[in-house]
PDB file of C-alpha atoms and ligand atoms in Angstrom:
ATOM      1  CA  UNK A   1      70.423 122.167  94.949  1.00  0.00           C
ATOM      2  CA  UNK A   2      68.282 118.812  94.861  1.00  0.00           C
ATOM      3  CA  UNK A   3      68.377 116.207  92.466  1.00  0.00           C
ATOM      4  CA  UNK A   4      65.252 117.315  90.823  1.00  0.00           C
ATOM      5  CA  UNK A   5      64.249 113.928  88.229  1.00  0.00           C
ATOM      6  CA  UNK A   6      65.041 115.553  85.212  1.00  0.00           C
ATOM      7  CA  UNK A   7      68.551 114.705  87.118  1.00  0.00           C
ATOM      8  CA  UNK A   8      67.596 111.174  86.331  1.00  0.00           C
ATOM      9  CA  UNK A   9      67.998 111.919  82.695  1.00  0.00           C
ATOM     10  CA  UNK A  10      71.650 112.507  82.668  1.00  0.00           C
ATOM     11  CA  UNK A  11      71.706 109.575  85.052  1.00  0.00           C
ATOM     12  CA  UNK A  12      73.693 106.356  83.660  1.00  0.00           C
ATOM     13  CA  UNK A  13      71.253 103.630  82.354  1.00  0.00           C
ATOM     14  CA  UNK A  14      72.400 102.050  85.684  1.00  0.00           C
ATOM     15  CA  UNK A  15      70.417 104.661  88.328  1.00  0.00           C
ATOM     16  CA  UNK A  16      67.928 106.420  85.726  1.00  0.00           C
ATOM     17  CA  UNK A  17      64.870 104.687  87.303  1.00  0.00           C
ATOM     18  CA  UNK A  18      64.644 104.776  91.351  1.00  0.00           C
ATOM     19  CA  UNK A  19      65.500 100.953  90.510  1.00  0.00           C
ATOM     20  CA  UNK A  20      62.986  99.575  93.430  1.00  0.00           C
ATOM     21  CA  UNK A  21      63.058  96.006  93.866  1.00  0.00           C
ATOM     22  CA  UNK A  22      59.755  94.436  94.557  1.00  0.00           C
ATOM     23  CA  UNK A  23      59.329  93.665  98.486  1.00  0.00           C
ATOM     24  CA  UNK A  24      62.491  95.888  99.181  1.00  0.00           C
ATOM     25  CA  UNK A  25      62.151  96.553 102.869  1.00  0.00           C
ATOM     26  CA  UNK A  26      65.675  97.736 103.331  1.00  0.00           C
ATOM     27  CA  UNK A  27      67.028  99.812 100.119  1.00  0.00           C
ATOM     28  CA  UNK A  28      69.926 101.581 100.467  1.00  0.00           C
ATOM     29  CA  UNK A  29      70.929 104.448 100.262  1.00  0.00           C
ATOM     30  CA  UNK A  30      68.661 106.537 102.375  1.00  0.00           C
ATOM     31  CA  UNK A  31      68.844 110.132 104.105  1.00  0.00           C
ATOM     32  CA  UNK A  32      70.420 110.047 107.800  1.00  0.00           C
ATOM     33  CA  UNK A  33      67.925 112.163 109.780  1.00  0.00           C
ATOM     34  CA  UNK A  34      70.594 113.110 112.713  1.00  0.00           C
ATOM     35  CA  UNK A  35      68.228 114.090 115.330  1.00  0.00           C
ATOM     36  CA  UNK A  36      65.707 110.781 114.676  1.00  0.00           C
ATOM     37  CA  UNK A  37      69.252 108.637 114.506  1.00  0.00           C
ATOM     38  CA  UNK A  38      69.452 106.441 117.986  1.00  0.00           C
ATOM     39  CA  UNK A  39      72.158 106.352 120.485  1.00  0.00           C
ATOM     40  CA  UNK A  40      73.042 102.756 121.163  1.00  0.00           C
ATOM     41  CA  UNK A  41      75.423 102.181 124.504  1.00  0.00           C
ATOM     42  CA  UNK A  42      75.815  98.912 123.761  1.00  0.00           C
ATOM     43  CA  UNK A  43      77.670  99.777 119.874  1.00  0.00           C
ATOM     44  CA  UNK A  44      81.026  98.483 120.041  1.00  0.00           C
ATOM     45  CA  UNK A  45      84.402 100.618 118.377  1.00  0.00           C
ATOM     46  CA  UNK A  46      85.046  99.203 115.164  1.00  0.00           C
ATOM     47  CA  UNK A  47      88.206  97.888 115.271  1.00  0.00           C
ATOM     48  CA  UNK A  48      90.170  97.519 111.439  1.00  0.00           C
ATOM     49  CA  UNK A  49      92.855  95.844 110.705  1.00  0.00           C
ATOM     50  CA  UNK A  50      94.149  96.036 107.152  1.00  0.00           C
ATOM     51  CA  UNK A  51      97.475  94.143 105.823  1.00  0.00           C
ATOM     52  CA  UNK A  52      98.237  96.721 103.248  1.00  0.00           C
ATOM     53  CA  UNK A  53     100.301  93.907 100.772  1.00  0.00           C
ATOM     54  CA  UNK A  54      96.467  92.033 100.307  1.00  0.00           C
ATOM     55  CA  UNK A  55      95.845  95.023  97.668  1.00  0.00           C
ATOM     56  CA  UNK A  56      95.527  93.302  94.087  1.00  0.00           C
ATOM     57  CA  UNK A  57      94.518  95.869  91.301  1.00  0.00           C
ATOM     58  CA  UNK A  58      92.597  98.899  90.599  1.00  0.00           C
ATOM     59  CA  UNK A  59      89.917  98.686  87.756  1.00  0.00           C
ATOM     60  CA  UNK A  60      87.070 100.270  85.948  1.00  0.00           C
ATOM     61  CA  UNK A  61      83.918  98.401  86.008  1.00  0.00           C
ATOM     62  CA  UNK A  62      81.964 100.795  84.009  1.00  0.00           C
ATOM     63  CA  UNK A  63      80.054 101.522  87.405  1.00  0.00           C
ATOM     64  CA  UNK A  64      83.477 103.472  89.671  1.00  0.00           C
ATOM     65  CA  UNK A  65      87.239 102.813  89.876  1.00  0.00           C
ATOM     66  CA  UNK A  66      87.501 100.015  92.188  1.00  0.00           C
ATOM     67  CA  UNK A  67      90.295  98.408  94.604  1.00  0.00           C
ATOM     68  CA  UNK A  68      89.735  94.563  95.439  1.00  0.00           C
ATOM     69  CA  UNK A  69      91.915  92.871  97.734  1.00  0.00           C
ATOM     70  CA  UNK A  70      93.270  89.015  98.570  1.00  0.00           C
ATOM     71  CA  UNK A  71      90.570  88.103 100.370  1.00  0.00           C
ATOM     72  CA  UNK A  72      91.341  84.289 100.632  1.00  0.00           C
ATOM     73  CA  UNK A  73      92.820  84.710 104.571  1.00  0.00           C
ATOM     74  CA  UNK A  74      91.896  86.914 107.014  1.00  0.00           C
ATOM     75  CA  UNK A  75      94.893  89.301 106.796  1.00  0.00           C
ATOM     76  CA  UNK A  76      92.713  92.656 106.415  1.00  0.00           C
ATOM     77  CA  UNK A  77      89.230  92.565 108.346  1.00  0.00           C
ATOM     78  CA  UNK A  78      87.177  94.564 110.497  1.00  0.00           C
ATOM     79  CA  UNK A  79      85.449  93.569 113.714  1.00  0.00           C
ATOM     80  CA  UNK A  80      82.967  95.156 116.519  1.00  0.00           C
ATOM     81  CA  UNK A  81      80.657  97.906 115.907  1.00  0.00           C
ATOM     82  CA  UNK A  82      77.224  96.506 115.055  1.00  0.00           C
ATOM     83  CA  UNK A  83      78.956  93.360 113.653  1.00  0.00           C
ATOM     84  CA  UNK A  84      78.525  89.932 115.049  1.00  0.00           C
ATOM     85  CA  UNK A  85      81.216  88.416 113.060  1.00  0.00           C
ATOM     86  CA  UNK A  86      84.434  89.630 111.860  1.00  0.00           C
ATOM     87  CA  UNK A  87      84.496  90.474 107.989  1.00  0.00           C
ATOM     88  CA  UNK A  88      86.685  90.567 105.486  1.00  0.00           C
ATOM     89  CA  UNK A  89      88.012  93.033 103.104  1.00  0.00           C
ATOM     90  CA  UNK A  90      87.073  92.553  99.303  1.00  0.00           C
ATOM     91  CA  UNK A  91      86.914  95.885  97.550  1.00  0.00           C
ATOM     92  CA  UNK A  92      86.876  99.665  98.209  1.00  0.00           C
ATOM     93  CA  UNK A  93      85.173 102.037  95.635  1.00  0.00           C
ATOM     94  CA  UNK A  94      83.769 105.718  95.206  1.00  0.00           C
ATOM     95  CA  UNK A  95      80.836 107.356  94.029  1.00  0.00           C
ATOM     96  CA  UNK A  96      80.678 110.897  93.098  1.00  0.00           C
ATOM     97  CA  UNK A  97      78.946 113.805  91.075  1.00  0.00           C
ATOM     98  CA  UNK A  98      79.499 116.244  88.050  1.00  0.00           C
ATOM     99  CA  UNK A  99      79.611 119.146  90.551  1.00  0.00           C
ATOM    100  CA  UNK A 100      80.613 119.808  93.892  1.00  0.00           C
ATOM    101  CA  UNK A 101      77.230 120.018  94.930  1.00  0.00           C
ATOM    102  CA  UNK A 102      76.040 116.095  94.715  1.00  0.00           C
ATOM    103  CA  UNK A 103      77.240 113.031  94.420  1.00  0.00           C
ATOM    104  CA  UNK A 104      77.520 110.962  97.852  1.00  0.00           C
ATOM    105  CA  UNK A 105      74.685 108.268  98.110  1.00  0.00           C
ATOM    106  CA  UNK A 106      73.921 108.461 101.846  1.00  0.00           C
ATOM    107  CA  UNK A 107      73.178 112.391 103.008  1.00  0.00           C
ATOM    108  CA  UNK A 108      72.801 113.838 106.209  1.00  0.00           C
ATOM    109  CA  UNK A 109      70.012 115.979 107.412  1.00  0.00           C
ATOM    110  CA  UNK A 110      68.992 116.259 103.533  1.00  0.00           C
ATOM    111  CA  UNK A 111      72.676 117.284 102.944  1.00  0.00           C
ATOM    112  CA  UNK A 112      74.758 115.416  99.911  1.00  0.00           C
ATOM    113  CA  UNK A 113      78.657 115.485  99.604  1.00  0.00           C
ATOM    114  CA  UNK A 114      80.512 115.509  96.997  1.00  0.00           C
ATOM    115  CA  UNK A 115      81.433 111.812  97.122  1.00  0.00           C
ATOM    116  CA  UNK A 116      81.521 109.072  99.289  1.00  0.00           C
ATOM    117  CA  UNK A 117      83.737 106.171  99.683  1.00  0.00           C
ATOM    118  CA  UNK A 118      82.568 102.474 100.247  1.00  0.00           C
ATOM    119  CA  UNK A 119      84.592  99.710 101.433  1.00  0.00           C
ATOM    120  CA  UNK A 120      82.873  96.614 101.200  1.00  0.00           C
ATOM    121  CA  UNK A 121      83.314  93.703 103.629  1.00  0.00           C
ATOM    122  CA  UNK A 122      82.118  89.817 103.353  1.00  0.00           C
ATOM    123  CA  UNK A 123      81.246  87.665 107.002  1.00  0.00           C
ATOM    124  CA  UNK A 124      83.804  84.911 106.241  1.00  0.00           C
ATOM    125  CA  UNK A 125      82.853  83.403 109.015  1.00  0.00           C
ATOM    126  CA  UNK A 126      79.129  82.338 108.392  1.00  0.00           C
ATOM    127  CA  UNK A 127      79.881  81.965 104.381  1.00  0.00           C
ATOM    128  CA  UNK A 128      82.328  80.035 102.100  1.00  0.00           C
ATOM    129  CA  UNK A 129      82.598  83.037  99.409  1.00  0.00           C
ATOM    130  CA  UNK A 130      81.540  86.381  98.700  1.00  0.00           C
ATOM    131  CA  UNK A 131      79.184  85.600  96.064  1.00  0.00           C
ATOM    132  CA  UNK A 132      77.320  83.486  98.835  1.00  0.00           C
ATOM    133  CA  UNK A 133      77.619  86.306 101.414  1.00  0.00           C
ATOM    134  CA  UNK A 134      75.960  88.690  98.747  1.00  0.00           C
ATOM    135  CA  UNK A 135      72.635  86.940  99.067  1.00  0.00           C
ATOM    136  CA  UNK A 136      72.426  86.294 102.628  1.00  0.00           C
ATOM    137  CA  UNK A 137      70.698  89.098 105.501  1.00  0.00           C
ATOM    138  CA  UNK A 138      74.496  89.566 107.252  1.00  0.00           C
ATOM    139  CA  UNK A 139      76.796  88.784 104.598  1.00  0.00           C
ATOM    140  CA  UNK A 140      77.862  92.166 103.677  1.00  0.00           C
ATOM    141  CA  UNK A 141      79.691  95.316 105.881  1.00  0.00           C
ATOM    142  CA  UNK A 142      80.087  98.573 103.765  1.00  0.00           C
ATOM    143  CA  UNK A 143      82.185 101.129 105.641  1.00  0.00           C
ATOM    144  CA  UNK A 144      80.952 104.065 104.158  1.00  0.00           C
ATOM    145  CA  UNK A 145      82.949 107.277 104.082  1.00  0.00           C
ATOM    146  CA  UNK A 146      82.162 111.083 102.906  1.00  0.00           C
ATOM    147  CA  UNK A 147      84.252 113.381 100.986  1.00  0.00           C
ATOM    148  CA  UNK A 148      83.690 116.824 101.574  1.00  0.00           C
ATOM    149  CA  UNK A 149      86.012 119.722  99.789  1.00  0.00           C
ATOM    150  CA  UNK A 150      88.994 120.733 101.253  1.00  0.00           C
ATOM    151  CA  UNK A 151      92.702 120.031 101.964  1.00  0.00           C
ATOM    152  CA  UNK A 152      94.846 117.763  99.423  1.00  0.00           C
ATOM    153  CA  UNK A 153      94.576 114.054 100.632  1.00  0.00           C
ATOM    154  CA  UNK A 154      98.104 112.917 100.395  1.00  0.00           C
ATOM    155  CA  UNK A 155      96.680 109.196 100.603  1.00  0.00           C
ATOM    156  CA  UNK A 156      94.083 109.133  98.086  1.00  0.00           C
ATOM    157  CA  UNK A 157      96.532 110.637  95.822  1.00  0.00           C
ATOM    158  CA  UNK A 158      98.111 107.368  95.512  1.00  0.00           C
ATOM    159  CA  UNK A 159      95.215 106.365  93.769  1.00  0.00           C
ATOM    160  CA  UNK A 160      94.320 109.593  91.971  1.00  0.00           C
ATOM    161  CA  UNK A 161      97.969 109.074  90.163  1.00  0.00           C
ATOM    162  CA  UNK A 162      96.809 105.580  88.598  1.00  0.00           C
ATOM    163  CA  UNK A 163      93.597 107.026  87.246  1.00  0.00           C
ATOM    164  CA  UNK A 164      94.674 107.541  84.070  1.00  0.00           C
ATOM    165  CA  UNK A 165      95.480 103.957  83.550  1.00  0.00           C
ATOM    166  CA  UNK A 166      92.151 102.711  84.472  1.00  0.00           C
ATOM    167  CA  UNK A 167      90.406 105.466  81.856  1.00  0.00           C
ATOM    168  CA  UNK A 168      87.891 102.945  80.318  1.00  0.00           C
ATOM    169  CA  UNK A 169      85.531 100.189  81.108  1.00  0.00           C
ATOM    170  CA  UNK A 170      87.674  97.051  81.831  1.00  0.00           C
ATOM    171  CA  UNK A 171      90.926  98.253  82.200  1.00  0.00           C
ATOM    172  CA  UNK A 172      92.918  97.017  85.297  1.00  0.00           C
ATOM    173  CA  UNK A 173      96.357  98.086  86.566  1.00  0.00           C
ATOM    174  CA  UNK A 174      98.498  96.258  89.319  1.00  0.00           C
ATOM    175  CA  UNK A 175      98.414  98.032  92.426  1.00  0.00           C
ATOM    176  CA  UNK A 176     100.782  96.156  95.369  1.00  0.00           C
ATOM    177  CA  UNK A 177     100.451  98.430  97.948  1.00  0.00           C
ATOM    178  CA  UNK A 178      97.910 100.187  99.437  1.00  0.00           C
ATOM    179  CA  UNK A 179      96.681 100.870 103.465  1.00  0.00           C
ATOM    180  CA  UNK A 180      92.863 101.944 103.044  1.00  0.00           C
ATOM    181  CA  UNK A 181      92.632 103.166 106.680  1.00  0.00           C
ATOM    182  CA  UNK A 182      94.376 106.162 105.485  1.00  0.00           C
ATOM    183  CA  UNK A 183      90.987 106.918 104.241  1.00  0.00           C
ATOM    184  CA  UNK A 184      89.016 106.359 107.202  1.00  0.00           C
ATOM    185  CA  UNK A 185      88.370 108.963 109.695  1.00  0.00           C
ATOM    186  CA  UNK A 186      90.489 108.520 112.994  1.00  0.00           C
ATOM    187  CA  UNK A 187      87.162 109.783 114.870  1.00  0.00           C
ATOM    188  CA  UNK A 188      85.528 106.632 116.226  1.00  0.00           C
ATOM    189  CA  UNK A 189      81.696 108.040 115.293  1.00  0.00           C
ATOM    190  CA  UNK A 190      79.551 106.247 113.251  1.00  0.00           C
ATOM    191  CA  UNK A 191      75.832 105.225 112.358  1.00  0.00           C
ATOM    192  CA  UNK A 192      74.660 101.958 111.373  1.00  0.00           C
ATOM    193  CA  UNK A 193      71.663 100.668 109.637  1.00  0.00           C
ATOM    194  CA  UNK A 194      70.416  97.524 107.819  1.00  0.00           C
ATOM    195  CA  UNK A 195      70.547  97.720 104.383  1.00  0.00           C
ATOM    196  CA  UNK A 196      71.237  96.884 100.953  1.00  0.00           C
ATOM    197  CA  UNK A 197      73.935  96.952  97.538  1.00  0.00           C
ATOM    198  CA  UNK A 198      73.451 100.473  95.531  1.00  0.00           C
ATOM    199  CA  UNK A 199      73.684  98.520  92.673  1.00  0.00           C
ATOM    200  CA  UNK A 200      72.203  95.706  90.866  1.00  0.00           C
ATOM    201  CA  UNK A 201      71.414  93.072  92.536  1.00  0.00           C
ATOM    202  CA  UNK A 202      70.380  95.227  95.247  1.00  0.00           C
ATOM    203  CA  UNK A 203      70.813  92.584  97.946  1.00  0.00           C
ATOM    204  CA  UNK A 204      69.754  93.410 101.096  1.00  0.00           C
ATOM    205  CA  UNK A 205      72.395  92.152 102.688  1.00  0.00           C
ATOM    206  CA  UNK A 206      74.284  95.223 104.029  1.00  0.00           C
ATOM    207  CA  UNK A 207      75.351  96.216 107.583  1.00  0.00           C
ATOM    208  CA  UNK A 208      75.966  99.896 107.055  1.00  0.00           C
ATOM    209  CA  UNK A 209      78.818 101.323 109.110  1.00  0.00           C
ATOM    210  CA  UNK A 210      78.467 105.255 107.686  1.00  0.00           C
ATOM    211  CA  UNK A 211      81.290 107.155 109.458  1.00  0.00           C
ATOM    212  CA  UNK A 212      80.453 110.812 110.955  1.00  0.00           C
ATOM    213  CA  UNK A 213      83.196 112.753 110.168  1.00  0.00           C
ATOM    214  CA  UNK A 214      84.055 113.028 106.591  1.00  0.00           C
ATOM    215  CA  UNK A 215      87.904 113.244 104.843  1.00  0.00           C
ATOM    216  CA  UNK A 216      88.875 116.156 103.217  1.00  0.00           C
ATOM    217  CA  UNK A 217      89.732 115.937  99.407  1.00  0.00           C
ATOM    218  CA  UNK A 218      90.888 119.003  97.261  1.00  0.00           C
ATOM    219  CA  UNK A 219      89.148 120.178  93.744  1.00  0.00           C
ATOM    220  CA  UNK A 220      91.890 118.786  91.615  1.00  0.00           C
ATOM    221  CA  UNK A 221      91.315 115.395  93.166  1.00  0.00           C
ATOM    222  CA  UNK A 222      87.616 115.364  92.875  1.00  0.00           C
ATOM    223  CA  UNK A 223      87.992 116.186  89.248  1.00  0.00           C
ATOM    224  CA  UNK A 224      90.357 113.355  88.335  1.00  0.00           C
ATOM    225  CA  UNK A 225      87.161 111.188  89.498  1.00  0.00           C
ATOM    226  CA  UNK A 226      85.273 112.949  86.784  1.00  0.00           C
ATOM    227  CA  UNK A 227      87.909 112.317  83.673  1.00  0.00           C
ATOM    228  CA  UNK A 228      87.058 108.337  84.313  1.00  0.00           C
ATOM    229  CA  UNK A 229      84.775 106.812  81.823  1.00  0.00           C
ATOM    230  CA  UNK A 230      81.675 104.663  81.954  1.00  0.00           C
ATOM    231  CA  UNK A 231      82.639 103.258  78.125  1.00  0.00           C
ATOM    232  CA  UNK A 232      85.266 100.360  76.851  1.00  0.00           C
ATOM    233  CA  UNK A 233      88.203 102.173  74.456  1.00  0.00           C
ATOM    234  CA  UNK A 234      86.780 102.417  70.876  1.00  0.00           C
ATOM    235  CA  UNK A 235      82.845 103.459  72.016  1.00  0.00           C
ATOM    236  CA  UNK A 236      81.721 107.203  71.783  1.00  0.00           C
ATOM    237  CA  UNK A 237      83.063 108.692  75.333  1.00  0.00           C
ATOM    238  CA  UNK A 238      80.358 109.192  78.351  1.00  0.00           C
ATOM    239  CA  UNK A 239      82.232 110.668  81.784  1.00  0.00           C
ATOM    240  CA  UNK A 240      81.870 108.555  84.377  1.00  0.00           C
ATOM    241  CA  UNK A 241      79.948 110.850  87.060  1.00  0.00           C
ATOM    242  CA  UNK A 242      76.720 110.874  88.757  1.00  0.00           C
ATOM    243  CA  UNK A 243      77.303 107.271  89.771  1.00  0.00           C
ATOM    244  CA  UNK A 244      75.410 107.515  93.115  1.00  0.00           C
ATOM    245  CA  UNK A 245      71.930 105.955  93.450  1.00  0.00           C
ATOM    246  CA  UNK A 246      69.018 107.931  94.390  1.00  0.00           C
ATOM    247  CA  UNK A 247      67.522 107.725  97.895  1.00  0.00           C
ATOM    248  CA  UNK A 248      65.492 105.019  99.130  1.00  0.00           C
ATOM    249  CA  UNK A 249      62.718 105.003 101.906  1.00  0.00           C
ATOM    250  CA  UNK A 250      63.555 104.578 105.315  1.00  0.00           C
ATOM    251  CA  UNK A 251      60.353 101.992 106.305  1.00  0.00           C
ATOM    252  CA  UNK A 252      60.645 100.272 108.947  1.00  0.00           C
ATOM    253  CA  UNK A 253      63.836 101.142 110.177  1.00  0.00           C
ATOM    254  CA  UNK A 254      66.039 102.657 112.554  1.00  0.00           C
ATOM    255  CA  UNK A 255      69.331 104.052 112.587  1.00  0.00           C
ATOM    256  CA  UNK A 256      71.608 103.948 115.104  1.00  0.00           C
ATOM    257  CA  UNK A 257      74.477 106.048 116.127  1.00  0.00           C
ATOM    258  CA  UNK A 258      77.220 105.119 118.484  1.00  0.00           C
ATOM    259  CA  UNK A 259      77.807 108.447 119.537  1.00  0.00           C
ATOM    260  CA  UNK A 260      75.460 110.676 122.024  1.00  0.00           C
TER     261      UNK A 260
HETATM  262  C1  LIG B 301      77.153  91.640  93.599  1.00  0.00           C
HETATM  263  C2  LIG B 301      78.496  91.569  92.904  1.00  0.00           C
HETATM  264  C3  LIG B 301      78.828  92.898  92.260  1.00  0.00           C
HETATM  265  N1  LIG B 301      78.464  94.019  93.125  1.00  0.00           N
HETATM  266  C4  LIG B 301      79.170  94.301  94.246  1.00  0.00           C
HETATM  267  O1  LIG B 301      80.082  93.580  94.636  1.00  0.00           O
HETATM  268  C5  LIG B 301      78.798  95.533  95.009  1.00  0.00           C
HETATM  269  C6  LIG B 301      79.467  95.818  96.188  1.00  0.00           C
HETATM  270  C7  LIG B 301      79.142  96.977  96.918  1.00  0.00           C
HETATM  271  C8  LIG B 301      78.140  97.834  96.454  1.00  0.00           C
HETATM  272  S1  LIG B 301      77.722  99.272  97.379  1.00  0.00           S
HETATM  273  N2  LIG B 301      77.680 100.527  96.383  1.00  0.00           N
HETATM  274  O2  LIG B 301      76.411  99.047  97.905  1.00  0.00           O
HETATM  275  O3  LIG B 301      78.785  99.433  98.356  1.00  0.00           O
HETATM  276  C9  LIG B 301      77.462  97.549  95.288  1.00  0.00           C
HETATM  277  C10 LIG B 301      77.788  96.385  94.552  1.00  0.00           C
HETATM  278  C11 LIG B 301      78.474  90.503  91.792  1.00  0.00           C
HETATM  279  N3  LIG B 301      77.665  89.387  92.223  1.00  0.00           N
HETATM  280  C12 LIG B 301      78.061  88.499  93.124  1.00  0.00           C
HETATM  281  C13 LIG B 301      77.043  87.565  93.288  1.00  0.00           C
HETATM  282  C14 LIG B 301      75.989  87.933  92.447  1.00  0.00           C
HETATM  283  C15 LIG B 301      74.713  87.374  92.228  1.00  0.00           C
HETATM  284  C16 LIG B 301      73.865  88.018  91.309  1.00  0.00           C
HETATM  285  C17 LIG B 301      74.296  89.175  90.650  1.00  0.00           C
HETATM  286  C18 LIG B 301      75.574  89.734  90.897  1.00  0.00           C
HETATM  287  C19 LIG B 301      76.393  89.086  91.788  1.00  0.00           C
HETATM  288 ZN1  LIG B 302      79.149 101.860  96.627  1.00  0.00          ZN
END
């Protein structure tokens, strides 16, 4: 099933209205058209290197559940692929939908998953901070990874387990350690494409890095996503699902896979 716009309705606040920005020339997310997607030689492997002890906390933001990381050295960064620069590791968060049938941002060949997985990188090299590296053309690297139904994920049950404790907006919980490669693919495939944050501000300042092959989650998993809340403790209870925005033109743009 599509997401028809009376979809929008149930939408949060957040993603009710296709939220264009004026002059956006490179929105994300969009549809990844597989047979229009170009095969690039020259695409280097990524290569990531995480130091699992830079994990800080998990926390609802009243947007997803989010991970952030110690991102004052270079202990856990990516390099190659598209980038130019090697990037470090902020924050890794989901998006997801009330059913199985939606709820990943990207889709392939028209095709949504159930959720998808974003871990967001900053160029350290070019700026001094991450709010800086927000605003600028290559500040920002989003690995982006899909969830499709299936086997348990022993990893992500880690952080399925400390779900509960992040229930409403603006609650935190320590979390000391915590290897997010475990979540990425071991298959090297990947497409890439210029674009922007899903959410407010909607920067386009995103090197997309979506991963081919998607991880395997189980239904039990997928539905402790959907007990999370978009509200603080004390307001009247709205589940925190749907989260995803909806799809933005291609334009001008091409994207490029590393694979033939
Ligand atoms: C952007 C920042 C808050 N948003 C994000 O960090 C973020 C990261 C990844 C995605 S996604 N779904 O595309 O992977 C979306 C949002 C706050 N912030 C920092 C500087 C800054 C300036 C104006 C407004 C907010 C600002
Ligand atoms: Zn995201």
């Amino acid at each position: 099933c599509s997401r028809k716009n009376t979809r929008n309705a149930s939408l949060h606040p957040l993603w009710q209205s296709p939220l264009t920005i004026p002059g956006g020339t490179r929105q994300s997310p969009i549809n990844i058209q597989w047979r229009d997607s170009v095969y690039d030689p020259f695409l280097k492997p990524l290569k990531i290197s995480y130091d699992p002890t830079t994990c800080l906390h998990i926390w609802n933001n009243g947007y997803s559940f989010l991970v952030e990381f110690d991102d004052s050295t270079d202990r856990s960064i990516i390099v190659g692929g598209p980038l130019e620069n090697q990037y470090r590791l902020k924050q890794f968060h989901f998006h997801w939908g009330a059913i199985n049938d939606w709820g990943s941002e990207h889709t392939v060949d028209s095709k949504f998953y159930p959720a998808e997985l974003h871990l967001v990188h900053w160029n350290a090299v070019e700026y001094p901070n991450f709010e800086e590296a927000v605003m600028e053309g290559n500040g920002l690297a989003v690995i982006g990874v899909f969830l499709k139904l299936g086997a348990r994920h022993e990893g992500l049950q880690t952080l399925v387990d400390a779900l509960p404790a992040v229930r409403h907006k603006d609650t935190v919980i320590e979390f000391d350690v915590f290897d997010p490669s475990c979540l990425i693919p071991s298959c090297p495939d990947y497409w890439t494409y210029a674009g922007s944050l899903t959410t407010p501000p909607l920067t386009e300042s995103v090197t997309w890095i979506i991963k081919k092959k998607p991880i395997e989650v189980d239904e039990d998993q997928l539905e402790a996503f959907r007990t999370l809340l978009f509200t603080s403790d004390g307001e009247e209870e709205r589940r925190m699902v749907d989260n995803f925005r909806p799809l933005q033109p291609l334009m001008n743009r091409t994207v490029r896979s590393s694979f033939h």
